[in-house]
Coordinates of C-alpha atoms in Angstrom, one line a residue:
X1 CA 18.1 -15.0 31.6
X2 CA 18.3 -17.4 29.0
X3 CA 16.0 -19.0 26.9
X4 CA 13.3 -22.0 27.6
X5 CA 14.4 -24.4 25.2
X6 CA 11.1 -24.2 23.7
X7 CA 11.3 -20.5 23.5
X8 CA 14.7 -21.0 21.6
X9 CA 12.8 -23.5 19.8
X10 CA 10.1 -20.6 18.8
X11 CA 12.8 -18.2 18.1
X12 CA 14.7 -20.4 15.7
X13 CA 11.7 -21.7 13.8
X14 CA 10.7 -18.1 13.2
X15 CA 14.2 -16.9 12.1
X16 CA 14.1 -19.9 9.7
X17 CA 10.7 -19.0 8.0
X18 CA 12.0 -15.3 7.9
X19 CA 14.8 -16.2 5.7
X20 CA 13.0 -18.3 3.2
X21 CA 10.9 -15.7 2.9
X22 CA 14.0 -13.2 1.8
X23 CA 16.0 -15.3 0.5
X24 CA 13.4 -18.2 -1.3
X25 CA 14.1 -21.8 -1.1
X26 CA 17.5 -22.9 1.1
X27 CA 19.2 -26.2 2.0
X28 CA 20.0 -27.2 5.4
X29 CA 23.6 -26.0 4.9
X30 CA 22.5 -22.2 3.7
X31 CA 19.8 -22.4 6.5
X32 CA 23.0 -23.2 9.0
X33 CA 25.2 -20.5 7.7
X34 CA 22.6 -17.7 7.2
X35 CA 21.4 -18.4 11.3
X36 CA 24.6 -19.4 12.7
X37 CA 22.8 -22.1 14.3
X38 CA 24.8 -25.8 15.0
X39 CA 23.7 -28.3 12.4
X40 CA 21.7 -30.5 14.6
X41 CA 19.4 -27.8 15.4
X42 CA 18.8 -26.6 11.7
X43 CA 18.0 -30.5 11.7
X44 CA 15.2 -30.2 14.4
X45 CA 13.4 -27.1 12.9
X46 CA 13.5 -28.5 9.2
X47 CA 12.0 -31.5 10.8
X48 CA 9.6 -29.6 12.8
X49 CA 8.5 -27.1 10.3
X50 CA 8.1 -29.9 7.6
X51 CA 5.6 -31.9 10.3
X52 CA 3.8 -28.4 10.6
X53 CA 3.4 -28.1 6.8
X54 CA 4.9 -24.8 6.9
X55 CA 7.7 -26.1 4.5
X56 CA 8.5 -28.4 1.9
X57 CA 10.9 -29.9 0.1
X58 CA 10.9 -27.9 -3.3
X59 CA 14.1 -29.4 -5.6
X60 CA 17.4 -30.0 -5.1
X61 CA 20.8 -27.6 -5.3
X62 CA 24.4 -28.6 -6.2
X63 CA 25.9 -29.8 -9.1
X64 CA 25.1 -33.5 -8.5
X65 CA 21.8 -32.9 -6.8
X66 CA 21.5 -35.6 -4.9
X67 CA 21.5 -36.5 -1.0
X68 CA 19.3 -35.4 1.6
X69 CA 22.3 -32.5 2.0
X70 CA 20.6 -31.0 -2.0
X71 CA 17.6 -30.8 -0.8
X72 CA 15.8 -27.3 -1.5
X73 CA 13.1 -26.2 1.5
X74 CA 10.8 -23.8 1.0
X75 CA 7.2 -22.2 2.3
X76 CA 4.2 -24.0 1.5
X77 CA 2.9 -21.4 -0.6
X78 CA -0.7 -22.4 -0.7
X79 CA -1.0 -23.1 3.4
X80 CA -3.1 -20.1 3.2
X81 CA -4.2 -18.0 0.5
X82 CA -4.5 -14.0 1.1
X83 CA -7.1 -11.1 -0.5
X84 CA -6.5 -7.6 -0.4
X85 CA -9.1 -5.2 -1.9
X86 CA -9.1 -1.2 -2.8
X87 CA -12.1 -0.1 -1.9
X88 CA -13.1 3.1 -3.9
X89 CA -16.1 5.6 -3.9
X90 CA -16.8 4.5 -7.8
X91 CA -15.5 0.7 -7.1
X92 CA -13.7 -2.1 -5.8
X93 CA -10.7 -3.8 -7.1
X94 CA -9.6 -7.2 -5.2
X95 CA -6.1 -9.6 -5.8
X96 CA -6.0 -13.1 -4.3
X97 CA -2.5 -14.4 -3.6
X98 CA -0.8 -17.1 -1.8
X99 CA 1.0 -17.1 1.6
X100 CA 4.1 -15.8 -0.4
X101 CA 2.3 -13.4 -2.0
X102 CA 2.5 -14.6 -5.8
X103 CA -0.8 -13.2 -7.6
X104 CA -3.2 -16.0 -8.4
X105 CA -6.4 -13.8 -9.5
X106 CA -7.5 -10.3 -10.2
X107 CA -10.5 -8.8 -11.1
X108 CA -12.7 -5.6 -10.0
X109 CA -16.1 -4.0 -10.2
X110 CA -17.8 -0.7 -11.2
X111 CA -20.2 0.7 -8.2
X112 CA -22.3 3.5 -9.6
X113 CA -23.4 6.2 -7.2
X114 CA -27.0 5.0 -7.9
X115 CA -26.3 2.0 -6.8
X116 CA -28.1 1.1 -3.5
X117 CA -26.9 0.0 -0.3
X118 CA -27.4 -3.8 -0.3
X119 CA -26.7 -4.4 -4.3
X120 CA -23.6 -2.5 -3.6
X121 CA -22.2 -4.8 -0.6
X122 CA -23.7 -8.1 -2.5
X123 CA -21.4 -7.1 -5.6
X124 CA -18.2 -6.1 -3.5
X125 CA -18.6 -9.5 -1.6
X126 CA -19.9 -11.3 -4.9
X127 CA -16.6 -9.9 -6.5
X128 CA -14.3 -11.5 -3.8
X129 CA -16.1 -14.7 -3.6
X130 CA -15.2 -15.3 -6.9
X131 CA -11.7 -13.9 -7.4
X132 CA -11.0 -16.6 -4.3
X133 CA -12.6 -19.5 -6.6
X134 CA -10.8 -18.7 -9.6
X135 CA -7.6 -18.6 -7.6
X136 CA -8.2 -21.9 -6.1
X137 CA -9.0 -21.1 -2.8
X138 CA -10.8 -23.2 -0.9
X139 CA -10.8 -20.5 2.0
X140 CA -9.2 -17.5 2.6
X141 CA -7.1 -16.9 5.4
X142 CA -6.6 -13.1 5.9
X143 CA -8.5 -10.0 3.9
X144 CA -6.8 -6.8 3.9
X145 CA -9.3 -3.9 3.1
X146 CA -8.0 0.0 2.1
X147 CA -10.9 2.4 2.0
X148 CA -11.2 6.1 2.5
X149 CA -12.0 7.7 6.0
X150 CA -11.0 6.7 9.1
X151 CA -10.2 3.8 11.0
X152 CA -10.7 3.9 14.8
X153 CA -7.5 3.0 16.9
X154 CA -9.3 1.2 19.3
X155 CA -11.8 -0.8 17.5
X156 CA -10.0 -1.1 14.1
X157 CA -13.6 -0.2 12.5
X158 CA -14.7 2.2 9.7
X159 CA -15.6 4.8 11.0
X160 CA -19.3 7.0 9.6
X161 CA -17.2 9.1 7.6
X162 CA -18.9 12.4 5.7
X163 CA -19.1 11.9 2.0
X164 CA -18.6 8.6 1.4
X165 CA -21.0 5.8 0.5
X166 CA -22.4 3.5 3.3
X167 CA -21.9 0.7 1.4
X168 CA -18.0 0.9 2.6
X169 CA -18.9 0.5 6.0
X170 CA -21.7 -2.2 5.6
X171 CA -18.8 -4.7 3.3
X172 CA -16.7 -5.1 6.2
X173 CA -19.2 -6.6 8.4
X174 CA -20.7 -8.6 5.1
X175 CA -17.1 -9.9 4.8
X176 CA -16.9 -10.9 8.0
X177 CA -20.3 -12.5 8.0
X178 CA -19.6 -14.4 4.8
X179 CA -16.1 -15.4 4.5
X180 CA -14.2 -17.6 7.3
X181 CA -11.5 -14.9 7.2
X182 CA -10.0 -12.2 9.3
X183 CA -10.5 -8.8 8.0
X184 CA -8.7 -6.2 8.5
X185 CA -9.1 -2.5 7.2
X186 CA -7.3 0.7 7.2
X187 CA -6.7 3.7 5.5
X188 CA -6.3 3.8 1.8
X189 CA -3.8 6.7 1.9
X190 CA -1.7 4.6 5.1
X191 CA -1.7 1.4 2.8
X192 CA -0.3 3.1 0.0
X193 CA 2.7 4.9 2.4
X194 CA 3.2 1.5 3.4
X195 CA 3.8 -0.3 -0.6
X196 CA 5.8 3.1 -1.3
X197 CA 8.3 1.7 2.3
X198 CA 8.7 -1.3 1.1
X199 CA 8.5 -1.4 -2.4
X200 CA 8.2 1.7 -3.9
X201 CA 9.7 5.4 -3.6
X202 CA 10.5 5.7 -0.3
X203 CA 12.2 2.2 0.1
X204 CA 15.6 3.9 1.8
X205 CA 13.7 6.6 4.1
X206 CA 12.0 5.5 7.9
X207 CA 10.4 9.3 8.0
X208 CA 9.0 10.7 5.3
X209 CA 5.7 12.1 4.6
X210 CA 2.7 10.7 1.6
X211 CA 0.9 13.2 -0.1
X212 CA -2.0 10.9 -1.7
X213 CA -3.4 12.7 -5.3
X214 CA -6.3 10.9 -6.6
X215 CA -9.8 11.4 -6.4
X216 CA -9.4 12.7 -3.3
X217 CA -6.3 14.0 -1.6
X218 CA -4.8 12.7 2.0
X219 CA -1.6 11.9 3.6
X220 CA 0.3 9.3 5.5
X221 CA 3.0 10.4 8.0
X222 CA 5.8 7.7 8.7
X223 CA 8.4 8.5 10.8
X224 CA 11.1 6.4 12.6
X225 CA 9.9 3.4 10.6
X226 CA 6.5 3.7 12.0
X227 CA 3.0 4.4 10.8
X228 CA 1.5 7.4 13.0
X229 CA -2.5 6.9 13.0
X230 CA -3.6 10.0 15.8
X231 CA -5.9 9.5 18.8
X232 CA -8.6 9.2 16.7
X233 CA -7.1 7.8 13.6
X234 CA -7.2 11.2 11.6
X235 CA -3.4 11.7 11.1
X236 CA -3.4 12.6 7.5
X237 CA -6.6 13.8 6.7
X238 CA -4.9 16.8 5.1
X239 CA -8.1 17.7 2.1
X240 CA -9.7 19.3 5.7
X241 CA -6.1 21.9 6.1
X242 CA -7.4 25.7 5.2
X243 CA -5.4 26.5 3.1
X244 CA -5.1 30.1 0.7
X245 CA -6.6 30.1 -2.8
X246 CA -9.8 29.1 -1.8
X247 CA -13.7 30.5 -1.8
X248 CA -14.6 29.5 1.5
X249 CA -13.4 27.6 4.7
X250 CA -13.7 23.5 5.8
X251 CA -16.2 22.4 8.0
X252 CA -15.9 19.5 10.1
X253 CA -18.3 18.0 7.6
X254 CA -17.1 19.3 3.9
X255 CA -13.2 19.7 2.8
X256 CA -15.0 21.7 0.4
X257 CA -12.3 24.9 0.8
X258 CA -9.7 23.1 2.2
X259 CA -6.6 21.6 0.5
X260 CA -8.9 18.8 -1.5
X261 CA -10.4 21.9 -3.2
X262 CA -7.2 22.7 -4.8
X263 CA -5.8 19.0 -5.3
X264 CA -8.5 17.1 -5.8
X265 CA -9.1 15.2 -9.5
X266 CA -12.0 18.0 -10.0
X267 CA -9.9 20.9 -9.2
X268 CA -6.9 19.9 -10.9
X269 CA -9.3 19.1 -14.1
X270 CA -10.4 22.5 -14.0
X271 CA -7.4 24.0 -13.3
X272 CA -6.0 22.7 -17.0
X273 CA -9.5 23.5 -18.8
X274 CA -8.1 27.5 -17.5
X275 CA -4.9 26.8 -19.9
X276 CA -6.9 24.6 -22.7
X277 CA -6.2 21.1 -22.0
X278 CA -8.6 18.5 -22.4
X279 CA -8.1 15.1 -20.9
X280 CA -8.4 12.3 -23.6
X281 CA -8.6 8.3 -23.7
X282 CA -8.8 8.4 -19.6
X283 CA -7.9 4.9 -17.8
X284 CA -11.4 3.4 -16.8
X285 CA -10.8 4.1 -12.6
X286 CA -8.7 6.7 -13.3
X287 CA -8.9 10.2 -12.2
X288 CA -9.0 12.4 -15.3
X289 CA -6.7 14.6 -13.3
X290 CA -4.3 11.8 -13.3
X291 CA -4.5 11.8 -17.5
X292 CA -4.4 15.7 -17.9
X293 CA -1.3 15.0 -16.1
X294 CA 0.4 13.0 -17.6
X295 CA -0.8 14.2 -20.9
X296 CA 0.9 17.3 -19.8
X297 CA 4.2 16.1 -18.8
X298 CA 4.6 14.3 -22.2
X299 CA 4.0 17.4 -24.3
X300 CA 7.2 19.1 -22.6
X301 CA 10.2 19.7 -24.7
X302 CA 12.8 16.7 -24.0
X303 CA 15.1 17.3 -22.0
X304 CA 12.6 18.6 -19.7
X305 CA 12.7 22.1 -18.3
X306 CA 14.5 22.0 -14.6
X307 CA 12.9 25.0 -13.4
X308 CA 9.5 26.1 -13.6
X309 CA 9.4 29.8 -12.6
X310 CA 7.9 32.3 -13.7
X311 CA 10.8 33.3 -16.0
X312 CA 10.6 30.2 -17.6
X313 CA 11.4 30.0 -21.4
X314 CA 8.8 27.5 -22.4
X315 CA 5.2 29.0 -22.2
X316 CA 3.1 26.2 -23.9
X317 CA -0.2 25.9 -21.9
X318 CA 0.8 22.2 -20.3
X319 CA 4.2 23.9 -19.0
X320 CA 2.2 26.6 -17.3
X321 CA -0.5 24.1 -16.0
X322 CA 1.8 21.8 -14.6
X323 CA 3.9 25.1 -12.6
X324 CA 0.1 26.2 -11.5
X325 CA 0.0 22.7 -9.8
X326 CA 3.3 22.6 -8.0
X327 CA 2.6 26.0 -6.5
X328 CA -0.9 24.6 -5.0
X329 CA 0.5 21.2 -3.8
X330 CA 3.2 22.9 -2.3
X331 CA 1.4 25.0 -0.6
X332 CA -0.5 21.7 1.2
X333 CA 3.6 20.1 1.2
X334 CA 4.8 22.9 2.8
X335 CA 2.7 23.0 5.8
X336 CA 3.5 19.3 6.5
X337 CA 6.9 20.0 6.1
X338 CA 6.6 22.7 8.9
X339 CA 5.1 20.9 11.2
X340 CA 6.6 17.4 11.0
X341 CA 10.1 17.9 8.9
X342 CA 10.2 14.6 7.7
X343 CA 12.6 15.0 5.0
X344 CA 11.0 13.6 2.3
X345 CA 8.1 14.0 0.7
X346 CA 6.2 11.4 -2.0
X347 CA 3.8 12.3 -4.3
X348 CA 1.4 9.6 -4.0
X349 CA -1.5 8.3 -5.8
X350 CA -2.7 7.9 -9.5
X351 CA -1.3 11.7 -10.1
X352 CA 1.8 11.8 -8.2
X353 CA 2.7 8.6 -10.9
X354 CA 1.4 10.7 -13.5
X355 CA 3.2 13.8 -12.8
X356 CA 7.2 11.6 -12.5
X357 CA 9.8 13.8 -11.9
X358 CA 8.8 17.0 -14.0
X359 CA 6.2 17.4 -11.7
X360 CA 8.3 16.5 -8.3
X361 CA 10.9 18.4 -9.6
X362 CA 8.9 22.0 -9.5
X363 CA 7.3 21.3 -6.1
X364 CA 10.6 20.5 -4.5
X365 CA 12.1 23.8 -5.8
X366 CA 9.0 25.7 -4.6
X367 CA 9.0 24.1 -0.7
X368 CA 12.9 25.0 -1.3
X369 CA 11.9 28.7 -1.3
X370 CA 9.1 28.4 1.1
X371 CA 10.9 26.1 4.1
X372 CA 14.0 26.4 5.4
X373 CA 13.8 22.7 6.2
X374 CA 15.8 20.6 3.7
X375 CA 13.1 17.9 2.1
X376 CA 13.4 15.7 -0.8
X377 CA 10.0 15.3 -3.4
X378 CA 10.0 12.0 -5.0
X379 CA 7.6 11.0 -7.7
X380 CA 5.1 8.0 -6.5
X381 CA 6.2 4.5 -8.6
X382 CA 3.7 2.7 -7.4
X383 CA 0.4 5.2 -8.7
X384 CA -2.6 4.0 -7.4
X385 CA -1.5 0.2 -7.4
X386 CA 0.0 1.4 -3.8
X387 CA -2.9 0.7 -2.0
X388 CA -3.8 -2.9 -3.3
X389 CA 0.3 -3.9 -3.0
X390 CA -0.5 -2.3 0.7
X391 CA -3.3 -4.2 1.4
X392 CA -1.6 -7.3 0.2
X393 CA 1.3 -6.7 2.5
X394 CA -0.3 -5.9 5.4
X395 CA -3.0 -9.1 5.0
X396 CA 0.2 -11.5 4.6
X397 CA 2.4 -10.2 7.2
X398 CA -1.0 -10.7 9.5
X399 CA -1.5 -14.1 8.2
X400 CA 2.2 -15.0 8.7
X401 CA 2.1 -14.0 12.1
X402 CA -0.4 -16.6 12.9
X403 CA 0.9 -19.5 10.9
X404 CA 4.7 -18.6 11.9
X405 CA 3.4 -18.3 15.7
X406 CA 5.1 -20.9 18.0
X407 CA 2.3 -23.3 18.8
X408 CA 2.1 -25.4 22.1
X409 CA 3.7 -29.0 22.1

């Protein structure tokens, strides 16, 4: 059947606001070539989006620039302004940016683990309240919130996760309460899988797998193009997998024994002290794994070595950390691989950065021994940044679906 002619109306308008969202600002002639539509209609939805104030007239193009034919259209940037915040056992870190996601304020905030409850959530919010003013916001329209733990599919909610600080699960509802804003919150780990799709590593792959090395360790699974969550929102909570090379065994209540007790920050920190590396100068926020790391890689001998086994010519105490690591997180890689074959694997996370290529280098030829599935380790680009950028993406693509909706005439 065809279209209403409001419903075409709706379909054109959104097309429209797609494209100068690509492509930036457009005249009337590139909006008509790049939609195909007649030029009367591109006339009705500039006029239509312009009452709206979802456009503007931003300059002019050609080389006299004159004429209602050079004039430049493009998004009201500041019809709603956006927050995204990383929400971290030891702190929280928040960006304010407008509806086209240019960065107008940054800032974060220290949270001790003897920091109480209520001080805890008053300095998240606090934190917020004033990134927004110093960004000019009068109000904010969407918040996106990553934190660790999981998210329940149905409600969308924190869930009471063992481990973490109750403080995480008390800011939502004090963001909700105090800002005029919709808030939404998911997984750290998914966030981050998300920034690495769309603007990171894994910008040319719809399946592929995110290994998240931090503080903690998790995954995200993506596959055909989608995020996969679980029934109960636990897809990826790979620190819990048994895993050899450790003491003990997981409990539904401690990954203590399970993957995160080989790729944590703390196990990987201890793993170098065994070959005499010290982390120095750490990165306020940073995992010192993440520095031991990257202190590590730089110490190799340039070009770097391409194989890592035991054979190995180079036997200086980084070289033998950083093989040590590869054959533990690819012992956690490999059983993802067998399970889901996804083809690709990222190192995620403040460590996966840290570790570039060197380090995805030797896991991929380990999980080449180990699997007879074909996948591909790429080195994070995006570090711990991913989850913010995530956030950010996920708040604005919310927030455009609201503004961009077709609204009733």
């Amino acid at each position: 059947m065809p279209a209403s002619p409001s419903t075409a109306r709706a379909i054109n308008d959104r097309l429209a606001l797609r494209l100068l969202q690509q492509e930036g600002a457009l005249t009337a002639g590139q909006l008509k070539q790049l939609t195909g539509l007649s030029r009367p209609t591109v006339a009705d939805l500039v006029e239509r989006l312009t009452a709206a104030g979802l456009i503007e007239v931003v300059g002019e193009s050609g080389e006299q620039r004159r004429g209602p034919n050079a004039r430049l259209y493009g998004i009201v940037a500041d019809r709603a302004h956006l927050a995204a915040l990383d929400v971290r056992t030891e702190g929280v870190s928040v960006v304010v940016c407008d509806l086209l996601g240019r960065e107008l304020a940054r800032a974060s905030v220290p949270i001790t683990d003897d920091t109480g409850t209520g001080p805890a959530v008053e300095q998240a919010v606090t934190l917020v309240e004033r990134a927004a003013k110093e960004a000019g916001a009068e109000r904010l329209h969407t918040v996106g919130v990553g934190a660790p733990g999981l998210i329940d599919p149905a409600t969308g909610e924190l869930r009471d996760s063992s481990g973490l600080p109750e403080w995480h699960r008390r800011l939502v509802a004090a963001l909700q309460e105090r800002l005029p804003a919709r808030v939404i919150v998911e997984n750290e780990t998914n966030l981050a899988a998300l920034a690495e799709q769309r603007d990171g590593a894994a910008r040319d792959r719809d399946t592929f797998v995110l290994l998240w090395l931090g503080h903690g360790t998790g995954a995200a699974v993506v596959l055909d193009g989608r995020l996969r969550r679980g029934a109960s929102g636990g897809t990826g909570e790979i620190g819990f997998l048994p895993v050899p090379g450790t003491s003990t065994l997981p409990s539904a209540t401690d990954c203590e024994g399970g993957f995160h007790s080989l790729a944590g920050s703390a196990a990987i920190a201890e793993l170098a002290a065994g070959y005499g590396l010290v982390a120095t100068a750490v990165s306020p926020g940073e995992p010192e794994a993440a520095t031991l790391v990257r202190q590590a890689v730089a110490t190799l001998p340039s070009p770097s070595p391409v194989s890592s086994s035991s054979g190995a010519s180079s036997s200086s105490g980084a070289d033998r950390f950083l093989s040590a690591l590869a054959d533990r997180l690819a012992i956690g890689a490999a059983s993802v691989v067998a399970v889901l074959d996804p083809g690709c694997v990222v190192l995620g996370g403040e460590v996966g950065q840290a570790g570039g290529e060197v380090l995805a280098t030797r896991v991929g030829e380990r999980l080449a021994r180990m699997s007879p599935l074909p996948v591909e380790v790429r080195a994070s680009t995006l570090g711990g940044g991913a989850v913010l950028r995530g956030a950010l993406l996920t708040s604005r693509e919310s927030a455009q679906d609201d503004l961009f909706a077709p609204r009733s005439r």
